[in-house]
Short mmCIF file of C-alpha atoms in Angstrom, two decimals:
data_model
loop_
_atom_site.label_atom_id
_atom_site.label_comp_id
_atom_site.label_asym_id
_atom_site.label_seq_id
_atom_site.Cartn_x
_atom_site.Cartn_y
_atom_site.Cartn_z
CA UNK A 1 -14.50 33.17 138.40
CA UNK A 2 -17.18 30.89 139.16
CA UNK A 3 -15.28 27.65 138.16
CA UNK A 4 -12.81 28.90 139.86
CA UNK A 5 -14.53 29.23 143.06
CA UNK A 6 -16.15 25.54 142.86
CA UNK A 7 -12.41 24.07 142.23
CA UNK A 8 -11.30 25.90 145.43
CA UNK A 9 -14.96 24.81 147.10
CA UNK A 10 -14.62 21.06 146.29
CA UNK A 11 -10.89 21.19 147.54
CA UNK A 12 -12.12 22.08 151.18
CA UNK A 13 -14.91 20.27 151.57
CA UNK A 14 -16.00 17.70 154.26
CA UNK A 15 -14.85 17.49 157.71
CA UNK A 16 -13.45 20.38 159.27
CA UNK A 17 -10.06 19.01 160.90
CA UNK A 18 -7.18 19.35 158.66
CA UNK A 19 -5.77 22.34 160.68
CA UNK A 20 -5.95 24.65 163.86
CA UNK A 21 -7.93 26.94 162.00
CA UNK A 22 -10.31 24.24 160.62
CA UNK A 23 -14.21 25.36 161.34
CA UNK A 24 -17.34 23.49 159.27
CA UNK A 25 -19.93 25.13 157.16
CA UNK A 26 -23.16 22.70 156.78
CA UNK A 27 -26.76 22.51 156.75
CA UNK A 28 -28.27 19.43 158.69
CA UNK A 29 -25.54 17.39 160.99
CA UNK A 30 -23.11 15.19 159.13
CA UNK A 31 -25.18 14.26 156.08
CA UNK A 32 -23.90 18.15 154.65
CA UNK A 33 -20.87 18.37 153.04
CA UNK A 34 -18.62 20.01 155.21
CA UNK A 35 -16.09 23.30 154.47
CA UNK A 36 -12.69 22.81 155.87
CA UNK A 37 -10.54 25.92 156.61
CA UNK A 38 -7.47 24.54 156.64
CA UNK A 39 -5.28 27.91 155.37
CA UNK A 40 -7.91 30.93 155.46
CA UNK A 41 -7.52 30.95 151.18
CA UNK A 42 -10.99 33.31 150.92
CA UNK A 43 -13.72 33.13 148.13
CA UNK A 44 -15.01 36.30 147.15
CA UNK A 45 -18.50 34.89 146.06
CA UNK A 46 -21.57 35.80 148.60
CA UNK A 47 -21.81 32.09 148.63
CA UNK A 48 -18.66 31.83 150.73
CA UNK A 49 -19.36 34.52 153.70
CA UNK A 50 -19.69 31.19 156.12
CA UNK A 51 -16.05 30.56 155.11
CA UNK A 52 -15.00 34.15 155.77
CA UNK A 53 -16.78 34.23 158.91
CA UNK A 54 -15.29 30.58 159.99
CA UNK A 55 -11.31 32.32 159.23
CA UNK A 56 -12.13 35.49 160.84
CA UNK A 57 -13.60 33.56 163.84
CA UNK A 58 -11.23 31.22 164.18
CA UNK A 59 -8.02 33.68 163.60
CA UNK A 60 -9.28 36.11 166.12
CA UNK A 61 -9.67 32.70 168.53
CA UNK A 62 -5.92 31.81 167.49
CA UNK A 63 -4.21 35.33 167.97
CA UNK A 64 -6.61 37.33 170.53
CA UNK A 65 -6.38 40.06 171.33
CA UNK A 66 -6.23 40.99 167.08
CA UNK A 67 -7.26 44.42 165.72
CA UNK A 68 -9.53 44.53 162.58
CA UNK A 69 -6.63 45.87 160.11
CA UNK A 70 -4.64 42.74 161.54
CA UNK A 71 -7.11 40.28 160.83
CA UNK A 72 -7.31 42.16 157.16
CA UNK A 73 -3.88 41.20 157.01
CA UNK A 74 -3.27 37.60 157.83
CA UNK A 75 -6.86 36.70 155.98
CA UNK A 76 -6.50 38.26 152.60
CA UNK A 77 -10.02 39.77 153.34
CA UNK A 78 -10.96 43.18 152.61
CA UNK A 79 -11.10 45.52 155.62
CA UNK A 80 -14.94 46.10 154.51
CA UNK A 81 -15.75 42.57 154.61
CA UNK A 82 -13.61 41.76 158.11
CA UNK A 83 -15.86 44.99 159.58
CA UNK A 84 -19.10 43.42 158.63
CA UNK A 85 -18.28 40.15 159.96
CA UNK A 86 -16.82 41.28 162.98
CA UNK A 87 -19.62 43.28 163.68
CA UNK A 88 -22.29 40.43 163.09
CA UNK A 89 -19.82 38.56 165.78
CA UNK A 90 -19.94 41.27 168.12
CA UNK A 91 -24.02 41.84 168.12
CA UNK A 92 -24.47 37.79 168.37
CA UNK A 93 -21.73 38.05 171.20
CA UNK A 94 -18.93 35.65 170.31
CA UNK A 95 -16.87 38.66 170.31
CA UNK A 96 -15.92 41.78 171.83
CA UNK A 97 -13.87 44.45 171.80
CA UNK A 98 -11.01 45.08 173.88
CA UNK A 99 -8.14 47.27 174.60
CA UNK A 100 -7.18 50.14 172.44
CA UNK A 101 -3.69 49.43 170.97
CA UNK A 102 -0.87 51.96 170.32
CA UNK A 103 0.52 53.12 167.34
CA UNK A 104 3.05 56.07 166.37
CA UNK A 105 0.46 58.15 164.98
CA UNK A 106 -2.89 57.68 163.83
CA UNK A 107 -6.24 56.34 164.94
CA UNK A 108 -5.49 54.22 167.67
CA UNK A 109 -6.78 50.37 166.85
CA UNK A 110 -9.70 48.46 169.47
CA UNK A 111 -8.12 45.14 169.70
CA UNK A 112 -11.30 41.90 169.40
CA UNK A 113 -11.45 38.74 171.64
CA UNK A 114 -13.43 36.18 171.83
CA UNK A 115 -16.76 36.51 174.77
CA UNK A 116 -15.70 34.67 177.53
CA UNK A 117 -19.06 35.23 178.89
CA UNK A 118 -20.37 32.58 176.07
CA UNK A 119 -19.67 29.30 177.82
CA UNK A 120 -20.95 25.60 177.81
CA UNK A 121 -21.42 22.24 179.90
CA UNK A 122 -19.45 19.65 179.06
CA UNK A 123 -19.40 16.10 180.30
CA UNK A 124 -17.54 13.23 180.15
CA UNK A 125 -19.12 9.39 180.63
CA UNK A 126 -16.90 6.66 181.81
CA UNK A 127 -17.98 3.28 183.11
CA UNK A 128 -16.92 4.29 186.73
CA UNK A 129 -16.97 8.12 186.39
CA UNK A 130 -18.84 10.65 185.03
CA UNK A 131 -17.15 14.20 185.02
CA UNK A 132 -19.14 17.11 184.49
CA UNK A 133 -17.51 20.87 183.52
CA UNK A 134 -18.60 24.46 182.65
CA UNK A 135 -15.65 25.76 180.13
CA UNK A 136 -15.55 29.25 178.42
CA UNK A 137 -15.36 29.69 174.71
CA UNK A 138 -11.68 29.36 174.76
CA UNK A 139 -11.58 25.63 176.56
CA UNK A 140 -11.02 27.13 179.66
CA UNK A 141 -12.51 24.83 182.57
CA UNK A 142 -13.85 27.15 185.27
CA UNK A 143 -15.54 24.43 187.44
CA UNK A 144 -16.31 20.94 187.65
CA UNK A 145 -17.52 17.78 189.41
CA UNK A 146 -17.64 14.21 189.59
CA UNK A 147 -20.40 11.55 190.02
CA UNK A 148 -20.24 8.01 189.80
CA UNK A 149 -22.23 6.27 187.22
CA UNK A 150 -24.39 4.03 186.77
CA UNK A 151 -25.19 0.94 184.70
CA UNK A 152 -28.87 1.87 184.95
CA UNK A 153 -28.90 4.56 182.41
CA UNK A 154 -31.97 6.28 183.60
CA UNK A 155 -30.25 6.90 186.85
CA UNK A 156 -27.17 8.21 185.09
CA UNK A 157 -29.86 10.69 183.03
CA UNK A 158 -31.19 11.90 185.94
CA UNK A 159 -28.14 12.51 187.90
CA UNK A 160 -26.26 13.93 185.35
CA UNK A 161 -29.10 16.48 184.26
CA UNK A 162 -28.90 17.56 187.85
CA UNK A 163 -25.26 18.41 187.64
CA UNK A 164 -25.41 19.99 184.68
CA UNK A 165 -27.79 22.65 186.58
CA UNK A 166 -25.86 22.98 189.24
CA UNK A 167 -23.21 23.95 186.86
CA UNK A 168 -24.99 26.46 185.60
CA UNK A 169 -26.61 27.75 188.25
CA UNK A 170 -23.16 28.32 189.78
CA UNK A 171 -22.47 30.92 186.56
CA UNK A 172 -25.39 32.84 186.57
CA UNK A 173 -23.14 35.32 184.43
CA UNK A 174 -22.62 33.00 181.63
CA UNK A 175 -24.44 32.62 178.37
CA UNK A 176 -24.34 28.81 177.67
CA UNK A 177 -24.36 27.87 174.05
CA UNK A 178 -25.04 23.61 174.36
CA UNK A 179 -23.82 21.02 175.97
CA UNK A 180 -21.20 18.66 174.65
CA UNK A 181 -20.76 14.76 176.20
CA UNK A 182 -18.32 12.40 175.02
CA UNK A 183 -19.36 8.34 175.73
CA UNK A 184 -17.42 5.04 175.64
CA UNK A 185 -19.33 3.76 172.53
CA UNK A 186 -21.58 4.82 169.10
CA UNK A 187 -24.01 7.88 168.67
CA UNK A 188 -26.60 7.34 166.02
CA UNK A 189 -25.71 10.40 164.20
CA UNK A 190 -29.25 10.93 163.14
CA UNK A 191 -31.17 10.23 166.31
CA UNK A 192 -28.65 11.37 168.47
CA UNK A 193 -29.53 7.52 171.09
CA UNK A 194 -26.96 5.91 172.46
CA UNK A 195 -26.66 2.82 170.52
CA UNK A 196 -23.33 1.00 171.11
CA UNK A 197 -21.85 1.06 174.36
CA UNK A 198 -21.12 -2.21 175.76
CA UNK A 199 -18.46 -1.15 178.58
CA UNK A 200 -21.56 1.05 180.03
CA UNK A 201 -23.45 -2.33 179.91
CA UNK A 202 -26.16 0.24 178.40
CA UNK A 203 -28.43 -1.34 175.98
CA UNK A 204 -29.57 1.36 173.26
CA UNK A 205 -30.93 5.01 174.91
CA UNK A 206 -32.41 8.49 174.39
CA UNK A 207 -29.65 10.27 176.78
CA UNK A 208 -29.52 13.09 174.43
CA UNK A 209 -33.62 13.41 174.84
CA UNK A 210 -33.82 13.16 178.25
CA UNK A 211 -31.32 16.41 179.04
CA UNK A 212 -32.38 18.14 176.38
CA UNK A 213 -35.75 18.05 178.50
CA UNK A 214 -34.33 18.23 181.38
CA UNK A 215 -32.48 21.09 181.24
CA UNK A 216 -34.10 23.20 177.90
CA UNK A 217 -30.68 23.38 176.24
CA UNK A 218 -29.29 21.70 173.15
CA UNK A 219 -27.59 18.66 173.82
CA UNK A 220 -24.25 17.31 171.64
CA UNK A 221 -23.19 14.08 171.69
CA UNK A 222 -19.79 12.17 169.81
CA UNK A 223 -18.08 9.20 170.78
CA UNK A 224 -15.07 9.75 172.85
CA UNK A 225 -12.12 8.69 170.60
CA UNK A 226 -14.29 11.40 168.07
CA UNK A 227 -14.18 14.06 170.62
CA UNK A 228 -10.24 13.88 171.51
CA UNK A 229 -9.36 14.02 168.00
CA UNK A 230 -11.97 17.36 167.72
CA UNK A 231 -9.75 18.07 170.52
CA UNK A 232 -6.43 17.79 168.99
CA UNK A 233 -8.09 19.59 165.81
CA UNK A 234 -9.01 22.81 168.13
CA UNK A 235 -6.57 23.20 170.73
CA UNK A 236 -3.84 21.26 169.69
CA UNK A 237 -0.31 22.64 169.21
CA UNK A 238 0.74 21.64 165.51
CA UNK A 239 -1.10 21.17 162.51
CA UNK A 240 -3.32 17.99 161.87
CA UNK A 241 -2.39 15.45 159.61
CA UNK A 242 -4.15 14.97 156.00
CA UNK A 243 -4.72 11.00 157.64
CA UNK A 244 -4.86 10.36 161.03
CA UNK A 245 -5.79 7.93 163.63
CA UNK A 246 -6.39 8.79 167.83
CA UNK A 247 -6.73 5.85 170.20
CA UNK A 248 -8.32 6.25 173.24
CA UNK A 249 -7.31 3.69 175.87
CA UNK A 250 -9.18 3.67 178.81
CA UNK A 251 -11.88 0.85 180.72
CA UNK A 252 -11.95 0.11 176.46
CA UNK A 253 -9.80 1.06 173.45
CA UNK A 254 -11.38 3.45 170.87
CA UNK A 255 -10.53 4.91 167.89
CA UNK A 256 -11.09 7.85 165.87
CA UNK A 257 -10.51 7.77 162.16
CA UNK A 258 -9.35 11.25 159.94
CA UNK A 259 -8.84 9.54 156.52
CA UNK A 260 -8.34 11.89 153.40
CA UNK A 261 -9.54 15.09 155.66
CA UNK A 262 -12.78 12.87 156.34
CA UNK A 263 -14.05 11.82 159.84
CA UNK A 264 -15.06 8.47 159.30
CA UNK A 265 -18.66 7.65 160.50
CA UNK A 266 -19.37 4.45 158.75
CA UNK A 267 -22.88 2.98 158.80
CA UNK A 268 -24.82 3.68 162.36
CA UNK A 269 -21.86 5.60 162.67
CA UNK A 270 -20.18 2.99 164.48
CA UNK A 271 -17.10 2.86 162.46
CA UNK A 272 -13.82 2.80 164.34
CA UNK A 273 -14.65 0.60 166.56
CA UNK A 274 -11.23 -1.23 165.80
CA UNK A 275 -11.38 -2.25 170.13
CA UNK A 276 -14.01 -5.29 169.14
CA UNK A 277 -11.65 -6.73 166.46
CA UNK A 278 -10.88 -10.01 167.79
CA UNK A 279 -6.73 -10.93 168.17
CA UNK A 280 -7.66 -14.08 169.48
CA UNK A 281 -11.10 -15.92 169.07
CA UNK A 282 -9.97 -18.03 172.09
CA UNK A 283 -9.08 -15.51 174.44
CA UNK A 284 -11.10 -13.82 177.09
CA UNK A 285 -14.78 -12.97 176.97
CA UNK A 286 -15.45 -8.85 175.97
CA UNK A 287 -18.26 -6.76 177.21
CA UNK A 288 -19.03 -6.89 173.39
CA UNK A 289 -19.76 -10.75 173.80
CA UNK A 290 -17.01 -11.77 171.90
CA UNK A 291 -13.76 -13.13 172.86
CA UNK A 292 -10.54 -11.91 172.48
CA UNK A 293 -11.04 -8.44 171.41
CA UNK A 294 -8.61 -6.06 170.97
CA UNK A 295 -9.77 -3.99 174.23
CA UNK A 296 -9.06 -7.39 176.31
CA UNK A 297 -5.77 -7.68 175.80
CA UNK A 298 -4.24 -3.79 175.49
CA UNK A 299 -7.00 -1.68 178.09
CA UNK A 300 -6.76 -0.51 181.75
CA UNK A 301 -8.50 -3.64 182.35
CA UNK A 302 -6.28 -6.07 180.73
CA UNK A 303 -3.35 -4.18 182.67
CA UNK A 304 -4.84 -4.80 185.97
CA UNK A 305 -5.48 -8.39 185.23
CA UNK A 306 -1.87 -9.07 184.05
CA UNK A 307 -0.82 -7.77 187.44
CA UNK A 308 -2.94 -9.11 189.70
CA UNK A 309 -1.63 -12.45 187.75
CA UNK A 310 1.61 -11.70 189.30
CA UNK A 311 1.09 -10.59 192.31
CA UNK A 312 -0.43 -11.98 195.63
CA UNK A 313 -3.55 -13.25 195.03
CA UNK A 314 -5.28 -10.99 198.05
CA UNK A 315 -3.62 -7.84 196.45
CA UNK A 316 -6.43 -5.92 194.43
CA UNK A 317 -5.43 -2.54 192.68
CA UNK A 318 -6.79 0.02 190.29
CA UNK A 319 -4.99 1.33 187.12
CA UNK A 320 -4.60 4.37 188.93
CA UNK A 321 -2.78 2.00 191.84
CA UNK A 322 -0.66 0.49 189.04
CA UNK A 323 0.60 3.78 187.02
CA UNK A 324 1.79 4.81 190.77
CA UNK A 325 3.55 1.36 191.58
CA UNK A 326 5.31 1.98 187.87
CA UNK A 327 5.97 5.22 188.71
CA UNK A 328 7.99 3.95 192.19
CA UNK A 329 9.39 1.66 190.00
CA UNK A 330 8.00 -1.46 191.03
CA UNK A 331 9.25 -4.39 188.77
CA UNK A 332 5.59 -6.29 188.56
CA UNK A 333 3.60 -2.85 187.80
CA UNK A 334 6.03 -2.35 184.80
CA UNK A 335 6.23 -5.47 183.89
CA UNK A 336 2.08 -5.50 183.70
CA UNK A 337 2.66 -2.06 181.57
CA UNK A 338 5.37 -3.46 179.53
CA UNK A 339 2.48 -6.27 178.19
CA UNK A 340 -0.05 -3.65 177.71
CA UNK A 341 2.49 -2.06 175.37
CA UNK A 342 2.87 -4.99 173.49
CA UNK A 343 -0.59 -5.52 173.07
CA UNK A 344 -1.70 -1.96 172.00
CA UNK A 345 1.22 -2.47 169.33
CA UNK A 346 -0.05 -5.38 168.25
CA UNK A 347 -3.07 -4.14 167.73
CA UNK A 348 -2.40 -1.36 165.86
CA UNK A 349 -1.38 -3.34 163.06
CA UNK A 350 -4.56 -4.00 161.79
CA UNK A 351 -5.04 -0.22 161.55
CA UNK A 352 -1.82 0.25 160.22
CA UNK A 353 -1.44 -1.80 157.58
CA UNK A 354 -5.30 -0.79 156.51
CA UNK A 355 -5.31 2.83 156.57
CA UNK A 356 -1.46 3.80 156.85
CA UNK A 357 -2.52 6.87 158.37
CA UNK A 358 0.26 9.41 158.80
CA UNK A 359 0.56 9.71 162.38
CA UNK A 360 -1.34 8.02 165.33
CA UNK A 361 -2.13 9.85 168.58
CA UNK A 362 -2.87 8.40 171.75
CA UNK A 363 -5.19 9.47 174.72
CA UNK A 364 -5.15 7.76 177.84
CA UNK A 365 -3.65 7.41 181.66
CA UNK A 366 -0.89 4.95 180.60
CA UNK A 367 0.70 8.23 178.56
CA UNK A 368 2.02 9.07 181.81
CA UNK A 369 4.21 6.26 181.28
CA UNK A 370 5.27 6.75 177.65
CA UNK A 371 8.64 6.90 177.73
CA UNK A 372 8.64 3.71 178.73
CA UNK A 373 5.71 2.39 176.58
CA UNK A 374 6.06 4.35 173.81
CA UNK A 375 8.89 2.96 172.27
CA UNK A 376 7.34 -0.40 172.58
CA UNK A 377 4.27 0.92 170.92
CA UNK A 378 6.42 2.68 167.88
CA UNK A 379 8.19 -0.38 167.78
CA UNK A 380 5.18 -2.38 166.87
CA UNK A 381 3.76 0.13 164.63
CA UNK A 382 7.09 -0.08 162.63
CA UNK A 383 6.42 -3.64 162.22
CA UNK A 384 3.52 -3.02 160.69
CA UNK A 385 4.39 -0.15 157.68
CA UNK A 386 4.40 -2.26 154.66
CA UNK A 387 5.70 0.79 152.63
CA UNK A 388 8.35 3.60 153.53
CA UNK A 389 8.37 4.70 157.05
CA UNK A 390 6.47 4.47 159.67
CA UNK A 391 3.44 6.60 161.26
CA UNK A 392 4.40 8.76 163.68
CA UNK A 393 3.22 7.63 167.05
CA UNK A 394 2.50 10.86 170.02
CA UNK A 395 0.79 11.01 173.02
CA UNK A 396 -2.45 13.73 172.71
CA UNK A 397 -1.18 17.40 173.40
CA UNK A 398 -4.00 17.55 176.02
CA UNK A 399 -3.63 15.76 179.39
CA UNK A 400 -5.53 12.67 178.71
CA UNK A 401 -7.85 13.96 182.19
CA UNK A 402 -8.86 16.84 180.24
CA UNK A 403 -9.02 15.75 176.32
CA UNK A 404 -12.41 14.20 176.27
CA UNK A 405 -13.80 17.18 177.99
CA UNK A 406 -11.63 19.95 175.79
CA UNK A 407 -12.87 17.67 172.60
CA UNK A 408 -17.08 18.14 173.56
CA UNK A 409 -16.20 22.21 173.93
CA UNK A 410 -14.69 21.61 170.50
CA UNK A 411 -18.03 19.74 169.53
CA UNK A 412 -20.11 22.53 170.98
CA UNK A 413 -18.31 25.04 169.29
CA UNK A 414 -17.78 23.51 165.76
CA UNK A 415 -22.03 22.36 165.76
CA UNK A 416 -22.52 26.57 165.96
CA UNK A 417 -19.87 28.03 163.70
CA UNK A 418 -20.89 25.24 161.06
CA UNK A 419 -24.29 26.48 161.05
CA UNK A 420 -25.17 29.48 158.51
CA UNK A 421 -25.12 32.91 160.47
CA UNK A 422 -28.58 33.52 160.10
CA UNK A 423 -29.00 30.03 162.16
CA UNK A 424 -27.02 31.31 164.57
CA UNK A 425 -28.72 34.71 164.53
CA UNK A 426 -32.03 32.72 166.03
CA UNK A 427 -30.05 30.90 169.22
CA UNK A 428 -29.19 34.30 170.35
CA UNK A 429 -28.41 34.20 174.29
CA UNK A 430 -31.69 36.09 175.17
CA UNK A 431 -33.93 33.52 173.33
CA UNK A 432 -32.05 30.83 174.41
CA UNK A 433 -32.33 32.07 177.90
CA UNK A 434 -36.18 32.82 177.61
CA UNK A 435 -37.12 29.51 176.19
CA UNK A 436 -34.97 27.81 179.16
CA UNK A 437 -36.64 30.04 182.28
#
């Protein structure tokens, strides 16, 4: 029983994002092997009651409101077992009971849900924009604001800790667990600093420090190409693929890397970072101080400058400007688009013909337009399969406004169910709450 127990062990271990109902089990951050979830097989040994509490957690998230006896069911658990986790889940409050359910005779079933009382902030840094948001356990946003930020990070730190406590201060109610920030660059994953972010014009920084003691909660930090594809992992509609790449294109182009069921961190955890690869060594300069970086050629950026190229030279717009002229169906707007196509394609060759990962999702404004750019971006992707077919090429499921915030609930969430129950036992609510006052 044993050896069978480590086979099954070994086959689910590392990162937890193979599946909708993928949670982690580890110790200390991302240097612990991690316990994927990916089909809610259970392991009877007492070593493997943070697996059983990761499927019961994450089935009663996927199917609320779910009775006890149903969760028995679609687990394999025994109905002992599902009681003693659900009741651990209820006293930490992640869960709580719910309506009584009807049946033709018998003892009538309470139905569980998750505690929409348990909520977190979540934020979202951009070169131009910082967007801050309170969202419930189930990646529900129930408020949010905008600030612009700053290339002076300590001024960012400061104005983003006080919107974070405005945000909670508006939900005295809630029971905040963390909160989650996604940033255009590289998080050192042991330090938590800011130590890559070159479209922020940041040099390297203690943002997770300084709101930590700002506000007296624990911070979470992932780059934001990480944090849509913890997005696609959690609230996604399908299931996620064994290999998988999601581009972010935005001020920059970033990527996040599933290979094998592993999220790729690399050394200084900066790996991904496919945006700096240079297409052409001539072209123009990169915040990264190269030249002709990926980013240059197939951003927002590198839209806008193709169409002010074009157009009058007093005419100035945004990418925001230029998705609307597309939309109206103005011939230099799609025209600009059409390039940026082109050049996210070409691209994605390098990535392709390294990692022929199964499918390739993309998070950004220009999805708006993908029916007319996708096809130019599959088409270049096909280009690039050297064996069989192609990766399949999708926009994210999220809105691309919303992914980077949906994927830092995602973080928040996954940093406490991966932790052992007796970890989470000692961030109860009132503590927390106590130690913030």
């Amino acid at each position: 029983m044993a050896h069978e127990f480590n086979r099954q062990r070994n086959r689910v271990f590392e990162f937890p994002l193979r599946s909708l109902c993928d949670l982690a089990v580890s110790g200390i951050e991302d240097k612990m092997r991690r316990l994927n979830f990916t089909n809610t097989q259970v392991a009877s040994s007492e070593t493997a009651r943070d697996i059983n509490r990761g499927v019961v957690i994450n089935l009663i998230r996927r199917r609320q409101p779910i009775s006890r006896a149903e969760l028995a069911r679609v687990s394999g658990l025994q109905r002992s077992t599902v009681s003693l986790i659900t009741e651990q889940l209820i006293r930490e409050r992640w869960v709580v009971n719910g309506p009584l359910g009807r049946l033709p005779r018998g003892r009538r079933p309470t139905f569980l849900r998750l505690n929409e009382r348990r909520a977190m902030v979540v934020a979202d840094l951009r070169p131009n924009q910082t967007t801050v948001a309170v969202a419930d356990v189930n990646g529900r946003f129930l408020s949010q604001e905008s600030m612009p930020t700053s290339n002076q990070p300590a001024r960012t730190a400061a104005k983003l800790a006080a919107s974070i406590k405005r945000q909670m201060e508006s939900h005295p109610d809630l029971f905040f667990e963390g909160i989650g920030i996604s940033v255009p660059g590289r998080v050192n994953a042991v330090s938590g600093q800011i130590i890559f972010a070159p479209n922020l014009k940041w040099p390297e920084f203690d943002l997770k420090g300084l709101l930590e003691d700002a506000t007296g909660m624990q911070v979470y930090m992932e780059n934001a190409a990480n944090a849509c594809l913890l997005a696609e992992a959690w609230f996604g509609s399908g299931e996620i693929a064994n290999d998988m790449v999601v581009v972010t294109v935005s001020e920059g182009i970033g990527t996040g890397l599933f290979v094998n069921h592993h999220l790729v961190k690399g050394l200084h955890g900066v790996a991904g970072e496919f945006g700096h690869v240079p297409l052409d060594p001539s072209g123009p300069p990169c915040s990264c101080g190269g030249r002709g970086c990926w980013e240059v050629f197939g951003s927002n950026r590198a839209a806008v400058r193709y169409y002010s190229e074009s157009a009058a030279e007093s005419e100035s717009v945004s990418f925001e400007d230029l998705m609307t002229l597309a939309e109206t169906g103005d011939a230099l707007a799609l025209k600009a688009l059409d390039r940026m196509a082109h050049e996210i394609g070409r691209g994605m060759r390098v990535i392709v013909a390294g990692l022929a990962p199964e499918e390739i999702v993309f998070v950004g404004e220009f999805t708006r337009q993908w029916a007319y750019m996708g096809p130019i971006i599959e088409a270049e992707v096909a280009l690039a399969a050297l064996v069989g077919r192609a990766p399949r090429v999708r926009p994210a499921a999220a809105d691309p406004r919303v992914a980077r915030l949906r994927g830092t609930v995602a973080l928040v969430l996954q940093k406490h169910f991966s932790a052992s129950p007796e970890t989470i036992q000692e961030r109860s609510p009132d503590k927390r709450l106590r130690a913030r006052a």
